[in-house]
């Protein structure tokens, strides 16, 4: 009886070895897939965090760098020498850290010199894609004597800016103001053909009154 059992066991070793190897390969493949998925998730998280940081900086545009003094905390962006700049670190004195000179800033867009035709291009990298998408400033417009009323805490005020060539759905960069925003969040959207609506939002905790100023709105378009 034992020889027959031993022979059957020995014959089964070949099948078992094949099954064991198949199981090993499957486990290895699943482990590789898990590692790849974890790495992809990590990259996606980094990309999301980077995009969020840039969006927060854009939403907190402080206007012209030359008009700023004192401390400047993240997130923030400014306009200087024809470029938009995103702040990488909080500054004790913004006046001593000039964009383009100080490593505290990184450029994100160049508006060019024309008021209607697209000009210089900006490279925008899509994480995980093999190619770049060229982005450039398209139509832009400026309005002078913008004088929103006193804005109570929690309230908003609006002002329209003519932007020749703009269409509803265009991507609008944060408006550039000729004065300090006094803590207000200022955004814009193309509300109708050739027209941008600038929105002043007050979450400062008190009422804010801005002096008459100039507002410039830029459109960012893909090439």
mmCIF file of C-alpha atoms in Angstrom:
data_model
loop_
_atom_site.group_PDB
_atom_site.id
_atom_site.type_symbol
_atom_site.label_atom_id
_atom_site.label_comp_id
_atom_site.label_asym_id
_atom_site.label_seq_id
_atom_site.Cartn_x
_atom_site.Cartn_y
_atom_site.Cartn_z
ATOM 1 C CA UNK A 1 0.000 0.000 0.000
ATOM 2 C CA UNK A 2 2.744 2.457 0.935
ATOM 3 C CA UNK A 3 4.583 2.163 -2.421
ATOM 4 C CA UNK A 4 1.373 3.026 -4.282
ATOM 5 C CA UNK A 5 0.718 6.048 -2.031
ATOM 6 C CA UNK A 6 4.321 7.215 -2.316
ATOM 7 C CA UNK A 7 4.188 6.880 -6.088
ATOM 8 C CA UNK A 8 0.971 8.900 -6.283
ATOM 9 C CA UNK A 9 2.474 11.577 -4.036
ATOM 10 C CA UNK A 10 5.622 11.726 -6.186
ATOM 11 C CA UNK A 11 3.540 11.980 -9.355
ATOM 12 C CA UNK A 12 1.622 14.876 -7.827
ATOM 13 C CA UNK A 13 4.754 16.874 -7.060
ATOM 14 C CA UNK A 14 5.075 18.022 -10.664
ATOM 15 C CA UNK A 15 1.530 19.368 -10.733
ATOM 16 C CA UNK A 16 2.013 21.013 -7.329
ATOM 17 C CA UNK A 17 5.267 22.649 -8.478
ATOM 18 C CA UNK A 18 3.500 24.082 -11.532
ATOM 19 C CA UNK A 19 0.628 25.382 -9.407
ATOM 20 C CA UNK A 20 3.020 26.837 -6.825
ATOM 21 C CA UNK A 21 4.973 28.675 -9.533
ATOM 22 C CA UNK A 22 1.742 30.040 -10.994
ATOM 23 C CA UNK A 23 0.695 31.222 -7.542
ATOM 24 C CA UNK A 24 4.096 32.873 -7.017
ATOM 25 C CA UNK A 25 3.838 34.736 -10.319
ATOM 26 C CA UNK A 26 0.292 35.860 -9.481
ATOM 27 C CA UNK A 27 1.331 37.105 -6.044
ATOM 28 C CA UNK A 28 4.326 38.925 -7.546
ATOM 29 C CA UNK A 29 2.112 40.535 -10.190
ATOM 30 C CA UNK A 30 -0.382 41.655 -7.560
ATOM 31 C CA UNK A 31 2.417 43.069 -5.416
ATOM 32 C CA UNK A 32 3.836 44.982 -8.390
ATOM 33 C CA UNK A 33 0.370 46.283 -9.211
ATOM 34 C CA UNK A 34 -0.137 47.360 -5.608
ATOM 35 C CA UNK A 35 3.217 49.169 -5.551
ATOM 36 C CA UNK A 36 2.447 50.854 -8.883
ATOM 37 C CA UNK A 37 -0.998 51.899 -7.661
ATOM 38 C CA UNK A 38 0.487 53.278 -4.458
ATOM 39 C CA UNK A 39 3.080 55.248 -6.436
ATOM 40 C CA UNK A 40 0.399 56.576 -8.789
ATOM 41 C CA UNK A 41 -1.760 57.561 -5.834
ATOM 42 C CA UNK A 42 1.191 59.340 -4.271
ATOM 43 C CA UNK A 43 1.900 61.248 -7.504
ATOM 44 C CA UNK A 44 -1.785 62.129 -7.829
ATOM 45 C CA UNK A 45 -1.785 63.445 -4.274
ATOM 46 C CA UNK A 46 1.308 65.552 -4.976
ATOM 47 C CA UNK A 47 -0.253 66.862 -8.187
ATOM 48 C CA UNK A 48 -3.492 67.704 -6.389
ATOM 49 C CA UNK A 49 -1.625 69.457 -3.592
ATOM 50 C CA UNK A 50 0.462 71.424 -6.126
ATOM 51 C CA UNK A 51 -2.620 72.414 -8.101
ATOM 52 C CA UNK A 52 -4.380 73.435 -4.904
ATOM 53 C CA UNK A 53 -1.398 75.551 -3.846
ATOM 54 C CA UNK A 54 -1.303 77.318 -7.224
ATOM 55 C CA UNK A 55 -5.060 77.875 -7.164
ATOM 56 C CA UNK A 56 -4.871 79.325 -3.663
ATOM 57 C CA UNK A 57 -2.031 81.623 -4.721
ATOM 58 C CA UNK A 58 -3.995 82.756 -7.777
ATOM 59 C CA UNK A 59 -7.065 83.443 -5.657
ATOM 60 C CA UNK A 60 -4.907 85.600 -3.376
ATOM 61 C CA UNK A 61 -3.346 87.839 -6.006
ATOM 62 C CA UNK A 62 -1.989 90.971 -4.312
ATOM 63 C CA UNK A 63 -1.760 93.150 -7.411
ATOM 64 C CA UNK A 64 1.441 94.955 -8.396
ATOM 65 C CA UNK A 65 4.496 93.922 -6.367
ATOM 66 C CA UNK A 66 5.809 97.500 -6.423
ATOM 67 C CA UNK A 67 2.813 98.677 -4.380
ATOM 68 C CA UNK A 68 3.364 96.169 -1.544
ATOM 69 C CA UNK A 69 5.220 96.662 1.740
ATOM 70 C CA UNK A 70 5.676 94.703 4.950
ATOM 71 C CA UNK A 71 5.084 91.008 5.595
ATOM 72 C CA UNK A 72 3.473 88.771 2.966
ATOM 73 C CA UNK A 73 2.247 85.294 3.875
ATOM 74 C CA UNK A 74 1.408 82.298 1.704
ATOM 75 C CA UNK A 75 -0.581 81.824 -0.432
ATOM 76 C CA UNK A 76 -0.009 84.852 -2.656
ATOM 77 C CA UNK A 77 0.789 85.947 -6.196
ATOM 78 C CA UNK A 78 1.730 89.310 -7.723
ATOM 79 C CA UNK A 79 2.242 91.052 -11.058
ATOM 80 C CA UNK A 80 5.705 92.492 -11.785
ATOM 81 C CA UNK A 81 7.674 93.457 -14.919
ATOM 82 C CA UNK A 82 5.092 91.923 -17.227
ATOM 83 C CA UNK A 83 4.873 88.572 -15.412
ATOM 84 C CA UNK A 84 2.572 86.931 -12.899
ATOM 85 C CA UNK A 85 4.536 85.431 -9.983
ATOM 86 C CA UNK A 86 3.553 82.853 -7.342
ATOM 87 C CA UNK A 87 5.090 83.142 -3.867
ATOM 88 C CA UNK A 88 6.954 80.034 -2.640
ATOM 89 C CA UNK A 89 7.642 81.135 0.939
ATOM 90 C CA UNK A 90 6.272 83.703 3.373
ATOM 91 C CA UNK A 91 8.212 86.971 3.476
ATOM 92 C CA UNK A 92 9.010 89.216 6.430
ATOM 93 C CA UNK A 93 9.294 92.194 4.060
ATOM 94 C CA UNK A 94 7.984 91.755 0.529
ATOM 95 C CA UNK A 95 9.711 94.957 -0.620
ATOM 96 C CA UNK A 96 13.146 93.323 -0.191
ATOM 97 C CA UNK A 97 12.283 90.261 -2.315
ATOM 98 C CA UNK A 98 11.807 91.368 -5.917
ATOM 99 C CA UNK A 99 10.235 88.810 -8.271
ATOM 100 C CA UNK A 100 12.806 87.734 -10.842
ATOM 101 C CA UNK A 101 15.631 88.463 -8.399
ATOM 102 C CA UNK A 102 14.569 86.620 -5.248
ATOM 103 C CA UNK A 103 14.161 82.828 -5.309
ATOM 104 C CA UNK A 104 10.998 83.293 -3.240
ATOM 105 C CA UNK A 105 9.017 83.736 -6.470
ATOM 106 C CA UNK A 106 8.340 81.624 -9.567
ATOM 107 C CA UNK A 107 6.845 83.051 -12.792
ATOM 108 C CA UNK A 108 3.614 81.504 -14.064
ATOM 109 C CA UNK A 109 2.428 83.662 -16.978
ATOM 110 C CA UNK A 110 3.544 86.441 -19.316
ATOM 111 C CA UNK A 111 0.804 88.686 -20.706
ATOM 112 C CA UNK A 112 2.724 90.123 -23.641
ATOM 113 C CA UNK A 113 2.261 93.588 -25.082
ATOM 114 C CA UNK A 114 -0.851 93.431 -27.260
ATOM 115 C CA UNK A 115 -4.288 94.353 -26.023
ATOM 116 C CA UNK A 116 -6.201 92.003 -28.336
ATOM 117 C CA UNK A 117 -3.979 89.385 -29.998
ATOM 118 C CA UNK A 118 -2.343 86.470 -28.122
ATOM 119 C CA UNK A 119 1.345 87.048 -27.532
ATOM 120 C CA UNK A 120 4.037 85.063 -25.728
ATOM 121 C CA UNK A 121 3.362 81.466 -24.691
ATOM 122 C CA UNK A 122 3.641 79.796 -21.324
ATOM 123 C CA UNK A 123 4.558 76.136 -20.893
ATOM 124 C CA UNK A 124 2.150 74.163 -18.768
ATOM 125 C CA UNK A 125 3.156 70.622 -17.781
ATOM 126 C CA UNK A 126 0.489 67.940 -17.384
ATOM 127 C CA UNK A 127 1.778 65.422 -14.832
ATOM 128 C CA UNK A 128 2.082 61.984 -16.403
ATOM 129 C CA UNK A 129 1.648 63.225 -19.992
ATOM 130 C CA UNK A 130 4.409 63.014 -22.561
ATOM 131 C CA UNK A 131 3.672 66.378 -24.153
ATOM 132 C CA UNK A 132 3.354 69.963 -23.061
ATOM 133 C CA UNK A 133 0.313 72.126 -23.669
ATOM 134 C CA UNK A 134 1.207 75.659 -24.690
ATOM 135 C CA UNK A 135 -0.770 78.316 -22.839
ATOM 136 C CA UNK A 136 -0.690 82.002 -23.675
ATOM 137 C CA UNK A 137 -2.367 85.224 -22.686
ATOM 138 C CA UNK A 138 -5.178 86.029 -25.069
ATOM 139 C CA UNK A 139 -7.450 89.090 -24.989
ATOM 140 C CA UNK A 140 -7.147 91.430 -22.056
ATOM 141 C CA UNK A 141 -8.758 94.645 -20.950
ATOM 142 C CA UNK A 142 -8.373 97.471 -18.465
ATOM 143 C CA UNK A 143 -10.944 99.635 -16.719
ATOM 144 C CA UNK A 144 -10.112 102.824 -14.843
ATOM 145 C CA UNK A 145 -12.025 104.503 -12.028
ATOM 146 C CA UNK A 146 -13.278 101.265 -10.507
ATOM 147 C CA UNK A 147 -14.956 102.390 -7.294
ATOM 148 C CA UNK A 148 -16.944 99.632 -5.577
ATOM 149 C CA UNK A 149 -19.117 100.743 -2.670
ATOM 150 C CA UNK A 150 -18.169 100.062 0.946
ATOM 151 C CA UNK A 151 -18.291 96.275 1.303
ATOM 152 C CA UNK A 152 -19.561 94.848 4.580
ATOM 153 C CA UNK A 153 -17.992 91.728 6.061
ATOM 154 C CA UNK A 154 -19.395 88.666 4.288
ATOM 155 C CA UNK A 155 -20.684 90.742 1.365
ATOM 156 C CA UNK A 156 -19.588 91.181 -2.258
ATOM 157 C CA UNK A 157 -19.447 93.956 -4.829
ATOM 158 C CA UNK A 158 -19.013 93.688 -8.606
ATOM 159 C CA UNK A 159 -17.521 95.796 -11.381
ATOM 160 C CA UNK A 160 -17.456 95.116 -15.137
ATOM 161 C CA UNK A 161 -14.368 95.401 -17.328
ATOM 162 C CA UNK A 162 -14.479 95.430 -21.161
ATOM 163 C CA UNK A 163 -12.294 92.655 -22.630
ATOM 164 C CA UNK A 164 -12.478 92.770 -26.460
ATOM 165 C CA UNK A 165 -12.453 89.269 -27.944
ATOM 166 C CA UNK A 166 -13.309 87.426 -24.722
ATOM 167 C CA UNK A 167 -16.005 84.754 -24.787
ATOM 168 C CA UNK A 168 -17.968 83.042 -22.022
ATOM 169 C CA UNK A 169 -15.957 80.060 -20.785
ATOM 170 C CA UNK A 170 -12.533 81.690 -21.173
ATOM 171 C CA UNK A 171 -10.090 81.044 -18.314
ATOM 172 C CA UNK A 172 -9.563 84.314 -16.431
ATOM 173 C CA UNK A 173 -6.428 85.045 -14.428
ATOM 174 C CA UNK A 174 -6.750 86.910 -11.108
ATOM 175 C CA UNK A 175 -7.441 90.610 -11.790
ATOM 176 C CA UNK A 176 -4.574 93.037 -11.299
ATOM 177 C CA UNK A 177 -5.449 96.086 -9.185
ATOM 178 C CA UNK A 178 -3.481 99.315 -9.087
ATOM 179 C CA UNK A 179 -3.950 99.532 -5.303
ATOM 180 C CA UNK A 180 -3.817 97.218 -2.301
ATOM 181 C CA UNK A 181 -6.762 94.837 -1.993
ATOM 182 C CA UNK A 182 -7.068 95.576 1.731
ATOM 183 C CA UNK A 183 -7.630 91.896 2.459
ATOM 184 C CA UNK A 184 -10.404 91.431 -0.099
ATOM 185 C CA UNK A 185 -10.496 88.390 -2.376
ATOM 186 C CA UNK A 186 -10.842 89.605 -5.973
ATOM 187 C CA UNK A 187 -11.826 87.226 -8.774
ATOM 188 C CA UNK A 188 -13.240 87.574 -12.284
ATOM 189 C CA UNK A 189 -15.160 85.664 -14.928
ATOM 190 C CA UNK A 190 -16.290 86.335 -18.466
ATOM 191 C CA UNK A 191 -19.972 87.021 -17.890
ATOM 192 C CA UNK A 192 -20.795 87.942 -21.491
ATOM 193 C CA UNK A 193 -19.025 88.383 -24.810
ATOM 194 C CA UNK A 194 -16.269 91.002 -24.481
ATOM 195 C CA UNK A 195 -17.118 91.570 -20.807
ATOM 196 C CA UNK A 196 -15.546 90.435 -17.535
ATOM 197 C CA UNK A 197 -17.271 90.774 -14.178
ATOM 198 C CA UNK A 198 -14.860 91.413 -11.312
ATOM 199 C CA UNK A 199 -16.075 90.263 -7.894
ATOM 200 C CA UNK A 200 -14.782 91.802 -4.650
ATOM 201 C CA UNK A 201 -15.451 89.466 -1.679
ATOM 202 C CA UNK A 202 -14.998 90.601 1.915
ATOM 203 C CA UNK A 203 -14.120 88.052 4.620
ATOM 204 C CA UNK A 204 -11.867 90.373 6.642
ATOM 205 C CA UNK A 205 -14.168 90.638 9.646
ATOM 206 C CA UNK A 206 -14.981 94.312 9.056
ATOM 207 C CA UNK A 207 -16.194 96.658 6.325
ATOM 208 C CA UNK A 208 -13.757 97.714 3.568
ATOM 209 C CA UNK A 209 -13.815 100.791 1.343
ATOM 210 C CA UNK A 210 -11.463 100.853 -1.639
ATOM 211 C CA UNK A 211 -10.287 104.038 -3.311
ATOM 212 C CA UNK A 212 -10.868 104.518 -7.030
ATOM 213 C CA UNK A 213 -8.438 102.292 -8.922
ATOM 214 C CA UNK A 214 -7.583 100.596 -12.209
ATOM 215 C CA UNK A 215 -8.457 96.933 -12.835
ATOM 216 C CA UNK A 216 -6.809 94.791 -15.529
ATOM 217 C CA UNK A 217 -8.186 91.386 -16.538
ATOM 218 C CA UNK A 218 -6.181 88.816 -18.544
ATOM 219 C CA UNK A 219 -7.482 85.729 -20.364
ATOM 220 C CA UNK A 220 -5.392 82.521 -20.485
ATOM 221 C CA UNK A 221 -5.927 80.293 -23.516
ATOM 222 C CA UNK A 222 -4.423 77.082 -24.848
ATOM 223 C CA UNK A 223 -2.646 77.202 -28.190
#
